[in-house]
N, CA and C atoms as an extended XYZ file, in Angstrom:
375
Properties=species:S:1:pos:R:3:atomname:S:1:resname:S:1:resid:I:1 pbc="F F F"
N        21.610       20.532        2.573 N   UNK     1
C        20.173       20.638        2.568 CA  UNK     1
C        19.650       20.731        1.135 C   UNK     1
N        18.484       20.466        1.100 N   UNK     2
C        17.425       20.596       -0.319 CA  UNK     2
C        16.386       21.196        0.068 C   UNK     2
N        16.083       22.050       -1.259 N   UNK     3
C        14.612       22.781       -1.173 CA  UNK     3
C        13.913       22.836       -2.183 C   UNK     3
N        12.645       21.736       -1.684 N   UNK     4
C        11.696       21.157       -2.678 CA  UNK     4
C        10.310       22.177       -2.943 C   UNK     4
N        10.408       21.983       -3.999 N   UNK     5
C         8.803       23.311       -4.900 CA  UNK     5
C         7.849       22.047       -5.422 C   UNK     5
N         6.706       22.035       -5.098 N   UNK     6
C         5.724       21.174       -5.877 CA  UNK     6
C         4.478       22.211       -6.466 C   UNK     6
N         4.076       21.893       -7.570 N   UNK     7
C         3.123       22.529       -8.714 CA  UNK     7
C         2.701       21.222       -9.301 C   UNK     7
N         1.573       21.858       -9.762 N   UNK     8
C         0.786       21.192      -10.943 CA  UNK     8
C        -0.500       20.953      -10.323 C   UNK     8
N        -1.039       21.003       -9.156 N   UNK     9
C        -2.487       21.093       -8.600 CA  UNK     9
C        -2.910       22.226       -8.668 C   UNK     9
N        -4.977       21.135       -9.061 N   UNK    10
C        -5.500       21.873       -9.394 CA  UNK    10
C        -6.741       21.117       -9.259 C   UNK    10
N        -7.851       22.163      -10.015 N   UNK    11
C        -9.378       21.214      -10.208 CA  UNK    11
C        -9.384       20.552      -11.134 C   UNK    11
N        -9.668       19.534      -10.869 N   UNK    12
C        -9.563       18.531      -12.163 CA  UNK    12
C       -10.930       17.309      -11.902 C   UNK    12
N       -12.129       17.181      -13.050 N   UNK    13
C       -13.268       16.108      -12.833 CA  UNK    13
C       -13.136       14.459      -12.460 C   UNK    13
N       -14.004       14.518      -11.890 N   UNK    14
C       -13.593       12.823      -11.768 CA  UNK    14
C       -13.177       12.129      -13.072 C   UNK    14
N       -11.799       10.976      -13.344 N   UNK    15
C       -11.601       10.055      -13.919 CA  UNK    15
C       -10.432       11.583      -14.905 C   UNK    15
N       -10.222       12.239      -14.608 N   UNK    16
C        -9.507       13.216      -15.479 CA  UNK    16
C        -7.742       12.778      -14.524 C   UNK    16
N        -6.726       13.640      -15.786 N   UNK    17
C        -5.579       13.228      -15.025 CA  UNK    17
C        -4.864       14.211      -14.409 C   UNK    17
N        -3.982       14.567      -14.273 N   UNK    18
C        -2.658       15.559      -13.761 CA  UNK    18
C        -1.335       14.950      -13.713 C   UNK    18
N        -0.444       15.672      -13.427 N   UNK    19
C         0.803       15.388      -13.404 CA  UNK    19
C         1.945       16.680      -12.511 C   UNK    19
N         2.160       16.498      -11.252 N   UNK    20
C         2.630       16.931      -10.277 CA  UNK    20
C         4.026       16.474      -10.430 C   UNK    20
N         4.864       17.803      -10.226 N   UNK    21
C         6.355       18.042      -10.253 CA  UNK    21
C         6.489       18.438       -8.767 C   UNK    21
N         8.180       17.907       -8.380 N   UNK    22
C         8.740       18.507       -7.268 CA  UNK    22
C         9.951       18.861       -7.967 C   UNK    22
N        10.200       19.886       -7.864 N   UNK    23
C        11.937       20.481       -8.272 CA  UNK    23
C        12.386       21.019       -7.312 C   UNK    23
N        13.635       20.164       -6.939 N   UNK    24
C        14.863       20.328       -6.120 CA  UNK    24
C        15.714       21.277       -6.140 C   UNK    24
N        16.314       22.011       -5.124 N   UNK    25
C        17.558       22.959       -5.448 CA  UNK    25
C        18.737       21.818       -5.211 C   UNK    25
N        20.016       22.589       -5.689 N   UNK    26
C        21.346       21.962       -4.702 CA  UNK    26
C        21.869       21.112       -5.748 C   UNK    26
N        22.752       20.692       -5.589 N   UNK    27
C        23.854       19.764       -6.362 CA  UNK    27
C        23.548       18.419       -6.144 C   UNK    27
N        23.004       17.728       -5.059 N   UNK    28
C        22.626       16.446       -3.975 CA  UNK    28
C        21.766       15.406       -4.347 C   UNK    28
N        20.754       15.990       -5.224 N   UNK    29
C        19.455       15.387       -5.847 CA  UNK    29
C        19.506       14.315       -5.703 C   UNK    29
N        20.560       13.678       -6.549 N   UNK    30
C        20.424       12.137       -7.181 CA  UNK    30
C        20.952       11.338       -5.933 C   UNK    30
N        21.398       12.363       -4.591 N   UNK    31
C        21.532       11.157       -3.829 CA  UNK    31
C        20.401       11.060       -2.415 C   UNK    31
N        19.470       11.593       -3.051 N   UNK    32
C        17.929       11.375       -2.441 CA  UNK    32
C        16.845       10.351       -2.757 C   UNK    32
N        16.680        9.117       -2.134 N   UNK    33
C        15.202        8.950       -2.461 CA  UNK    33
C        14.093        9.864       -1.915 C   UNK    33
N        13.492       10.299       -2.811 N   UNK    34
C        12.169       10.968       -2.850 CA  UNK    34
C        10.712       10.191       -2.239 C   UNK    34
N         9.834       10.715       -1.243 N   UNK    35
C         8.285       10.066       -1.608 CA  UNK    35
C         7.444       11.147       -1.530 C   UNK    35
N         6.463       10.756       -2.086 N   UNK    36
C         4.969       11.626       -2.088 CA  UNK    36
C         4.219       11.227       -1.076 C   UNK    36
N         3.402       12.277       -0.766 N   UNK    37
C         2.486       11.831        0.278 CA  UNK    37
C         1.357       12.817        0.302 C   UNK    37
N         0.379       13.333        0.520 N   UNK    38
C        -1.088       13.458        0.585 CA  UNK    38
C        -1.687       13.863        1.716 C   UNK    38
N        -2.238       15.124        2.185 N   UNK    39
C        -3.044       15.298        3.360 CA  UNK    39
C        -4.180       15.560        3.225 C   UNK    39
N        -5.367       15.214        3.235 N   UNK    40
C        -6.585       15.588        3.401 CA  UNK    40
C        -7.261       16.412        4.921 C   UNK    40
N        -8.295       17.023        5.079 N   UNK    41
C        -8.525       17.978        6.039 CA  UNK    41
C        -8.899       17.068        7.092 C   UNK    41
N        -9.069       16.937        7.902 N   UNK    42
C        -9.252       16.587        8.882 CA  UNK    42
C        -8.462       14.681        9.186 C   UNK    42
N        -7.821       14.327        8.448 N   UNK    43
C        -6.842       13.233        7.985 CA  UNK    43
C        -5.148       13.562        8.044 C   UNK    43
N        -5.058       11.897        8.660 N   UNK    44
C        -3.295       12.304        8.470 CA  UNK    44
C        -3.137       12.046        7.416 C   UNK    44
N        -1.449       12.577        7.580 N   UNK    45
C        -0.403       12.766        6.369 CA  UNK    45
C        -0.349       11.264        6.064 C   UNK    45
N        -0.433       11.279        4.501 N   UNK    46
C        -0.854        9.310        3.915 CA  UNK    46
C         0.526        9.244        3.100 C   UNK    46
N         1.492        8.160        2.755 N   UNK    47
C         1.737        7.811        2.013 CA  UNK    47
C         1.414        7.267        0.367 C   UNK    47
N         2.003        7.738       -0.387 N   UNK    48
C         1.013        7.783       -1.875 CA  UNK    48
C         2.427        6.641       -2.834 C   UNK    48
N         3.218        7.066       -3.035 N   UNK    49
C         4.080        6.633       -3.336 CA  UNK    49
C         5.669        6.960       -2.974 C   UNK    49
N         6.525        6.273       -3.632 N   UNK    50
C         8.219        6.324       -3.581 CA  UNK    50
C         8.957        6.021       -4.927 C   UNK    50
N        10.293        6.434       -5.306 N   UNK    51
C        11.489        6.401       -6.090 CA  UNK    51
C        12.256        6.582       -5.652 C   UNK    51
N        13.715        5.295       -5.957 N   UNK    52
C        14.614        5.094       -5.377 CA  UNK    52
C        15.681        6.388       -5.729 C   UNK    52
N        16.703        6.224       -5.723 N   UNK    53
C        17.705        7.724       -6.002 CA  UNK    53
C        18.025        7.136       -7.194 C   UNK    53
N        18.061        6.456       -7.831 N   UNK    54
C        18.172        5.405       -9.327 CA  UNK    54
C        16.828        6.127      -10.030 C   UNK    54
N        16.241        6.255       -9.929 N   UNK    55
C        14.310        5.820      -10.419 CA  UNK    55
C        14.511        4.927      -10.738 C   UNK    55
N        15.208        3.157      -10.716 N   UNK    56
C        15.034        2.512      -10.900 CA  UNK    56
C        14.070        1.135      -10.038 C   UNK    56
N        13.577        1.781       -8.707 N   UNK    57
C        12.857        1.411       -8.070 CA  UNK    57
C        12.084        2.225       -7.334 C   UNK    57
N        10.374        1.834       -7.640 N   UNK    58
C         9.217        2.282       -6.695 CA  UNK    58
C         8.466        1.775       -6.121 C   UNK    58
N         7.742        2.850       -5.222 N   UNK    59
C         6.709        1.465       -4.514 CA  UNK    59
C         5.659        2.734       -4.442 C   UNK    59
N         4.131        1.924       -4.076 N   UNK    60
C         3.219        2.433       -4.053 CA  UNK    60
C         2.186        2.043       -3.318 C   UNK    60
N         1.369        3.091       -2.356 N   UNK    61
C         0.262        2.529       -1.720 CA  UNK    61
C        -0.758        1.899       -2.479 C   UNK    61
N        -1.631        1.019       -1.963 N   UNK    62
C        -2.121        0.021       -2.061 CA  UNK    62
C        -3.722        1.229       -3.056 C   UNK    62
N        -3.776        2.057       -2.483 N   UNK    63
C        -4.963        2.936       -3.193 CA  UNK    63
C        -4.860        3.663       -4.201 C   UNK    63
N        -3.726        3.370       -4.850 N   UNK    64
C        -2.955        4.602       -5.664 CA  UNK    64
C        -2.245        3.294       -6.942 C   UNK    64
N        -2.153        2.281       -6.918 N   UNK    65
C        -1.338        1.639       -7.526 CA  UNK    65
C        -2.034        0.988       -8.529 C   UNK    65
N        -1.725        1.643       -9.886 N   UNK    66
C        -2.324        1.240      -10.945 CA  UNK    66
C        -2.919        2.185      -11.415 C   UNK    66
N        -2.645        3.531      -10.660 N   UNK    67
C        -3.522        4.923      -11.258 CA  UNK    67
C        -1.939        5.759      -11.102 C   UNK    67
N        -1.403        5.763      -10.438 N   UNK    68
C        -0.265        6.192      -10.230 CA  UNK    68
C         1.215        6.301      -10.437 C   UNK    68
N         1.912        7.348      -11.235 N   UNK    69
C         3.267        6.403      -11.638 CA  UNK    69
C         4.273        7.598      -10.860 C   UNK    69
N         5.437        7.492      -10.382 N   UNK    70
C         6.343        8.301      -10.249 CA  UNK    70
C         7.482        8.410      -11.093 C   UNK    70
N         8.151        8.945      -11.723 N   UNK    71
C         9.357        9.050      -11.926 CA  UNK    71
C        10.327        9.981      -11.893 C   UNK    71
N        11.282        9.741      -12.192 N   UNK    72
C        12.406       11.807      -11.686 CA  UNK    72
C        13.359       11.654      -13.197 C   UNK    72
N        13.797       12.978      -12.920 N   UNK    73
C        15.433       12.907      -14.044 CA  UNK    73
C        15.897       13.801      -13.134 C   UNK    73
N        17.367       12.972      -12.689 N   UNK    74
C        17.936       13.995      -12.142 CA  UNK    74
C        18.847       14.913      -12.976 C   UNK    74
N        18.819       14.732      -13.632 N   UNK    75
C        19.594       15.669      -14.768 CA  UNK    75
C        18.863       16.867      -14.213 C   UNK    75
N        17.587       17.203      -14.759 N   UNK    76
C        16.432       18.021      -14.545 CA  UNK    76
C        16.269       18.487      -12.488 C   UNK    76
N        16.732       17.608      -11.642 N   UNK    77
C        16.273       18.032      -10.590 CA  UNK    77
C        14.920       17.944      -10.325 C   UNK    77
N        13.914       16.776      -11.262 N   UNK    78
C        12.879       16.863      -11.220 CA  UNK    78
C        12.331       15.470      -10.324 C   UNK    78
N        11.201       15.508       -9.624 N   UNK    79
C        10.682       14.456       -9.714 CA  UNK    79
C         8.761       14.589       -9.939 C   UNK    79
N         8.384       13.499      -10.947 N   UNK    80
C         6.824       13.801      -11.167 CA  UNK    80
C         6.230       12.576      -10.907 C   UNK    80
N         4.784       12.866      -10.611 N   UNK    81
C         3.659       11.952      -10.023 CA  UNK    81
C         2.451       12.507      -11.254 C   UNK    81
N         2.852       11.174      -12.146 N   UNK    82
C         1.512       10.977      -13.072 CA  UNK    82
C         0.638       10.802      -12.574 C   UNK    82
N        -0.756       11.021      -12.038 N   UNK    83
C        -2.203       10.617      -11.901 CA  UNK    83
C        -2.792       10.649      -12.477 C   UNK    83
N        -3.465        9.354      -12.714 N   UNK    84
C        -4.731        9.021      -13.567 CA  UNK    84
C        -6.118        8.429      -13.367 C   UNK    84
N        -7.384        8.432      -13.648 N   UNK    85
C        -8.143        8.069      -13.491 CA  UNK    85
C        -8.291        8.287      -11.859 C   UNK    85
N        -8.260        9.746      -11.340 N   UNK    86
C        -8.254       10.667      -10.442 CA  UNK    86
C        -9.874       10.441       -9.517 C   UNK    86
N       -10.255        9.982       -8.536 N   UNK    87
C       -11.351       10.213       -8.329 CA  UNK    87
C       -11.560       11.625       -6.679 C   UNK    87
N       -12.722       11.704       -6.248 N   UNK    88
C       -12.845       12.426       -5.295 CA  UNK    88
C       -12.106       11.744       -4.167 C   UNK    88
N       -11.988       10.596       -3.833 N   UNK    89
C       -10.979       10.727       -2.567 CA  UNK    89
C        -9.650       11.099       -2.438 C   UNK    89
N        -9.537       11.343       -3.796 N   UNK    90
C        -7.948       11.787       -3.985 CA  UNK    90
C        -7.691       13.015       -4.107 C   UNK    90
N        -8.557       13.782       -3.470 N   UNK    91
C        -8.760       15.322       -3.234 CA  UNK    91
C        -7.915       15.653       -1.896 C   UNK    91
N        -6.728       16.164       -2.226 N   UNK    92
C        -5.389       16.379       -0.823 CA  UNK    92
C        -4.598       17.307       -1.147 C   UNK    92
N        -3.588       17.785       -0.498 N   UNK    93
C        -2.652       18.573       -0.780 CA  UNK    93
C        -1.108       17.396       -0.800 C   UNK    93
N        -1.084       17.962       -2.126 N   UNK    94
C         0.155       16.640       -2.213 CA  UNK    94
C         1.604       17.324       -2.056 C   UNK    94
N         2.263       16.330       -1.372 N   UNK    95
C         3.324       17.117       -0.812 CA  UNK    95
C         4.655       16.021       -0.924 C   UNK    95
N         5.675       16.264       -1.617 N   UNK    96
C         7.124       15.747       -1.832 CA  UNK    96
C         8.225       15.762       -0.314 C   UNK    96
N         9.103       14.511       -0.699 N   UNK    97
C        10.019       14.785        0.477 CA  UNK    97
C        10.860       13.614        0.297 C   UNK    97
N        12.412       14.262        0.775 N   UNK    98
C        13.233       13.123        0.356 CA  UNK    98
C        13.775       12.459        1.310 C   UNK    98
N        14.591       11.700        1.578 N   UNK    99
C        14.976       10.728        2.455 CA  UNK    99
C        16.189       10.142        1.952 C   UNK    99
N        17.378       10.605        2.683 N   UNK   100
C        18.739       10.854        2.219 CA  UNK   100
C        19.179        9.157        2.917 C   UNK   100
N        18.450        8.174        3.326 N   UNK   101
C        18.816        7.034        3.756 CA  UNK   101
C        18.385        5.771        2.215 C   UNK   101
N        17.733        6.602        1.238 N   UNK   102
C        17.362        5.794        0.088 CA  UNK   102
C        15.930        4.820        0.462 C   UNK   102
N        15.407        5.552        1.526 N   UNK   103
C        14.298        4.743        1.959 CA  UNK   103
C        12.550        5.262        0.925 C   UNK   103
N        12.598        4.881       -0.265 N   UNK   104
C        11.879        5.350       -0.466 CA  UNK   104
C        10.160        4.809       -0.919 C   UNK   104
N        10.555        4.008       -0.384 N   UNK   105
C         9.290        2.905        0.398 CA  UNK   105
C         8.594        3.144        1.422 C   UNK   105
N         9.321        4.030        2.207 N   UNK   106
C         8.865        4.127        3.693 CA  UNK   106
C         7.685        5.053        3.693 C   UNK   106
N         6.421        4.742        4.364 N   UNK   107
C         4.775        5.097        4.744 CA  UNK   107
C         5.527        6.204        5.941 C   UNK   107
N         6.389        5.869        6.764 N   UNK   108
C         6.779        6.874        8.256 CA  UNK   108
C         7.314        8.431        7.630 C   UNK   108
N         6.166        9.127        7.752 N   UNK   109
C         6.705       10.649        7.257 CA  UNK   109
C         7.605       11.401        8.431 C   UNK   109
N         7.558       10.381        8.758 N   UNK   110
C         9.261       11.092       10.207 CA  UNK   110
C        10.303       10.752        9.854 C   UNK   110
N        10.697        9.707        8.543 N   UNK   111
C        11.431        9.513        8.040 CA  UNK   111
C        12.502       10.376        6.862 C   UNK   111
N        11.371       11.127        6.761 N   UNK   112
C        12.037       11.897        6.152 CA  UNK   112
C        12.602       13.190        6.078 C   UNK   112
N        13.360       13.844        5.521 N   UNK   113
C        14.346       14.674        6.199 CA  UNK   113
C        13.910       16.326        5.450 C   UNK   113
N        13.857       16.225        4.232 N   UNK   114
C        13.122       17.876        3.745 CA  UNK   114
C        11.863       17.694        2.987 C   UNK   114
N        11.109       18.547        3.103 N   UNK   115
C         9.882       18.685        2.905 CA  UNK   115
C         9.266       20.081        1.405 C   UNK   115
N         8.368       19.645        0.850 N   UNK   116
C         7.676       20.703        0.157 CA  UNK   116
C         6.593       21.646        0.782 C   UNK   116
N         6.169       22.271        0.224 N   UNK   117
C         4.830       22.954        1.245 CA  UNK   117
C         3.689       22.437        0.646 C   UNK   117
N         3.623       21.687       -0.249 N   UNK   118
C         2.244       21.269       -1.043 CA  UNK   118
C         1.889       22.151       -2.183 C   UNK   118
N         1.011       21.338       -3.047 N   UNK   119
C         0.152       21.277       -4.111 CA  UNK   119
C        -1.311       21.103       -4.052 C   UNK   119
N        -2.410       22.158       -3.821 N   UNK   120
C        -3.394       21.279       -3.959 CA  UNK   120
C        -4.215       20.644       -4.822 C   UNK   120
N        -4.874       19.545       -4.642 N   UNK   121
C        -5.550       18.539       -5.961 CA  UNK   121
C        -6.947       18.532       -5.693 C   UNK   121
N        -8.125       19.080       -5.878 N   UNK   122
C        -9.263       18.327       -6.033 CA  UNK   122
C        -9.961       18.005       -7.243 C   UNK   122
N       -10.749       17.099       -6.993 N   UNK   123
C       -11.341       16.312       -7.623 CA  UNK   123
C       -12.892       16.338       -7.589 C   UNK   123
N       -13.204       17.017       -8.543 N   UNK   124
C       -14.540       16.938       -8.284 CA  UNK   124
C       -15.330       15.959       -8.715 C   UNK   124
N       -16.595       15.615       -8.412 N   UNK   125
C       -17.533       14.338       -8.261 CA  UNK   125
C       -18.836       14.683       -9.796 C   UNK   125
């Protein structure tokens, strides 16, 4: 098993940035793909992005791509989600999770196997 911590949310103005960490326990890390994902209140759980167990491959939702970067070191046990040019819909509780099949593309949050408790992000207008 793994047990994921996410930090770095907060209030932050429209078009301002952040940068959200998940740190892993356990020895296992590097043989996790990781994704992010996003809940807003009364909204399901969204897919935001993915990194492969390499970080040599990601993918990214279609609303997020081009404001958004992921990358990890597993040396560190880390993985982070640069955001930039942040607006109010991107006001969620962002939440990490890995997927021990290397699926880290996958939008299906049933796919995946351990979970963070969240970060929250707003964005004010």
């Amino acid at each position: 098993q793994v047990q994921l911590v996410e930090s770095g949310g907060r209030l932050v103005q429209a078009g301002g940035s952040l940068r959200l960490s998940c740190v892993a326990s356990g020895r296992t890390f590097s043989s996790y793909a990781v994704g992010w994902f996003r809940q807003a209140p009364g909204k399901e759980r969204a897919f935001v992005g993915g990194i492969s167990r390499s970080g040599r491959n990601t993918a990214y939702a279609s609303s997020v791509k081009g404001r958004f970067t992921i990358s990890r070191d597993n040396a560190g046990n880390t993985v982070h989600l640069q955001m930039n040019s942040l607006q109010p819909e991107d006001t969620a509780v962002y939440l990490c999770a890995v997927n021990d099949e290397g699926r880290y593309y996958s939008s299906d949050y049933d796919s995946y196997d351990y979970w963070g408790q969240g970060t929250q992000v707003t964005v004010s207008s």
